[in-house]
mmCIF file of C-alpha atoms in Angstrom:
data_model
loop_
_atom_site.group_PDB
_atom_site.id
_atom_site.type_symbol
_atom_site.label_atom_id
_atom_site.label_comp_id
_atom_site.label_asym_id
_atom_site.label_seq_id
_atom_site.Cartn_x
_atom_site.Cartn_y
_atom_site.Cartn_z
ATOM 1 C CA UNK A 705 -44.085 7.766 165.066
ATOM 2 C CA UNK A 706 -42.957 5.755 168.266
ATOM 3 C CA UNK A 707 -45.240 3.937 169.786
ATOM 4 C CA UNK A 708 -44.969 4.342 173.691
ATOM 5 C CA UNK A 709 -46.702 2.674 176.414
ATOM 6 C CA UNK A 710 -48.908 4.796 178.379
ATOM 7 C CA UNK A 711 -46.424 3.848 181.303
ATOM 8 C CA UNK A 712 -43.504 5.089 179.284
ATOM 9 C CA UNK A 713 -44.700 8.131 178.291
ATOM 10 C CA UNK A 714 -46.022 8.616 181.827
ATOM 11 C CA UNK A 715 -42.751 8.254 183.309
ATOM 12 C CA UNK A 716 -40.775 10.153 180.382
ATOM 13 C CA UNK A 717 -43.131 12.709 180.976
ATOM 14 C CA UNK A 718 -42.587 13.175 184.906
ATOM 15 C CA UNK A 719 -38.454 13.100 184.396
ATOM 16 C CA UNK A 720 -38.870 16.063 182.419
ATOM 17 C CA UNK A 721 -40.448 18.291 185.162
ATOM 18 C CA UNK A 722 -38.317 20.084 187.553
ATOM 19 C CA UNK A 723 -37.295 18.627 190.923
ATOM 20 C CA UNK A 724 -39.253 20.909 193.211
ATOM 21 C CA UNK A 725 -42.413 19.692 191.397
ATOM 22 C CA UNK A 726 -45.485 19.567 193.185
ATOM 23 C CA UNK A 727 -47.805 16.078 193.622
ATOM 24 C CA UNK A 728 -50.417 17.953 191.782
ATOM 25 C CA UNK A 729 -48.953 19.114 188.876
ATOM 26 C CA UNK A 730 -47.541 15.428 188.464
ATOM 27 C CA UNK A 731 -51.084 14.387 188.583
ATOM 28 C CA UNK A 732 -52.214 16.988 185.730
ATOM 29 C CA UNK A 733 -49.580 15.622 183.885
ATOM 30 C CA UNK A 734 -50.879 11.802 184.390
ATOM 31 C CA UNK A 735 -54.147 13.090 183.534
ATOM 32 C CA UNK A 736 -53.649 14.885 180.307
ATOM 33 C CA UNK A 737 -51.435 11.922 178.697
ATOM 34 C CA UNK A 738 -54.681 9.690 179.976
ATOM 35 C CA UNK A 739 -57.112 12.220 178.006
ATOM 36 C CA UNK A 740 -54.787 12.099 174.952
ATOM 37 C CA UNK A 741 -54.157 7.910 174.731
ATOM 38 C CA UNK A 742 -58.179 7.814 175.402
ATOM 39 C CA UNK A 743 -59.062 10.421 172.505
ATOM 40 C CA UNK A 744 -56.248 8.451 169.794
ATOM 41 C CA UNK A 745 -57.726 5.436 171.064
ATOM 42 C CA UNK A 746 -61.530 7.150 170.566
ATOM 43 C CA UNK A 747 -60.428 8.706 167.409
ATOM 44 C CA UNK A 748 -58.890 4.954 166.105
ATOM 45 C CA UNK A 749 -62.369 3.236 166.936
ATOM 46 C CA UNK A 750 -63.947 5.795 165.010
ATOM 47 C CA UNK A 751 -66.227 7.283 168.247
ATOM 48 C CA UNK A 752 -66.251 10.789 167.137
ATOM 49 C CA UNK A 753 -68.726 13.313 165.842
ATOM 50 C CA UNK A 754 -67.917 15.610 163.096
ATOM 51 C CA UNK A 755 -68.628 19.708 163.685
ATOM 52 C CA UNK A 756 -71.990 19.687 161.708
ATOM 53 C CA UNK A 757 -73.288 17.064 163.731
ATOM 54 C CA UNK A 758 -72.165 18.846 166.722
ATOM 55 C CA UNK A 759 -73.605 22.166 166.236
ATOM 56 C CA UNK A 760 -76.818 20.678 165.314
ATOM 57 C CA UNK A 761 -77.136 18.488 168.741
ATOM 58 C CA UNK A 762 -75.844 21.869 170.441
ATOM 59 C CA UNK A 763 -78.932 23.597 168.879
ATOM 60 C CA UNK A 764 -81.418 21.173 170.787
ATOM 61 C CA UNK A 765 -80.168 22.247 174.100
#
């Protein structure tokens, strides 16, 4: 796997779209490669909760 900066992927990411792109569909773009460096980076410290846990805290609600 290549590792990428978050900037490089960002920009990689924003060449691809079309020219006649609007300002906020860049910004959905920026924000969904933010949400999926965060999660790796979530999922690498080991800050997650398995399905069994999560169905039992939804239960409480």
């Amino acid at each position: 796997m290549n590792a990428q900066t978050l900037k490089q992927e960002a920009l990689e990411s924003l060449q691809r779209l079309p020219e006649d792109t609007n300002i906020d569909e860049m910004m959905y773009r920026l924000y969904v490669i933010d949400k999926v460096h965060k999660s790796r980076e979530a999922i690498r410290l080991g800050q997650t909760i398995n399905q069994d846990d999560l169905e039992r805290e939804m239960e409480q609600w």
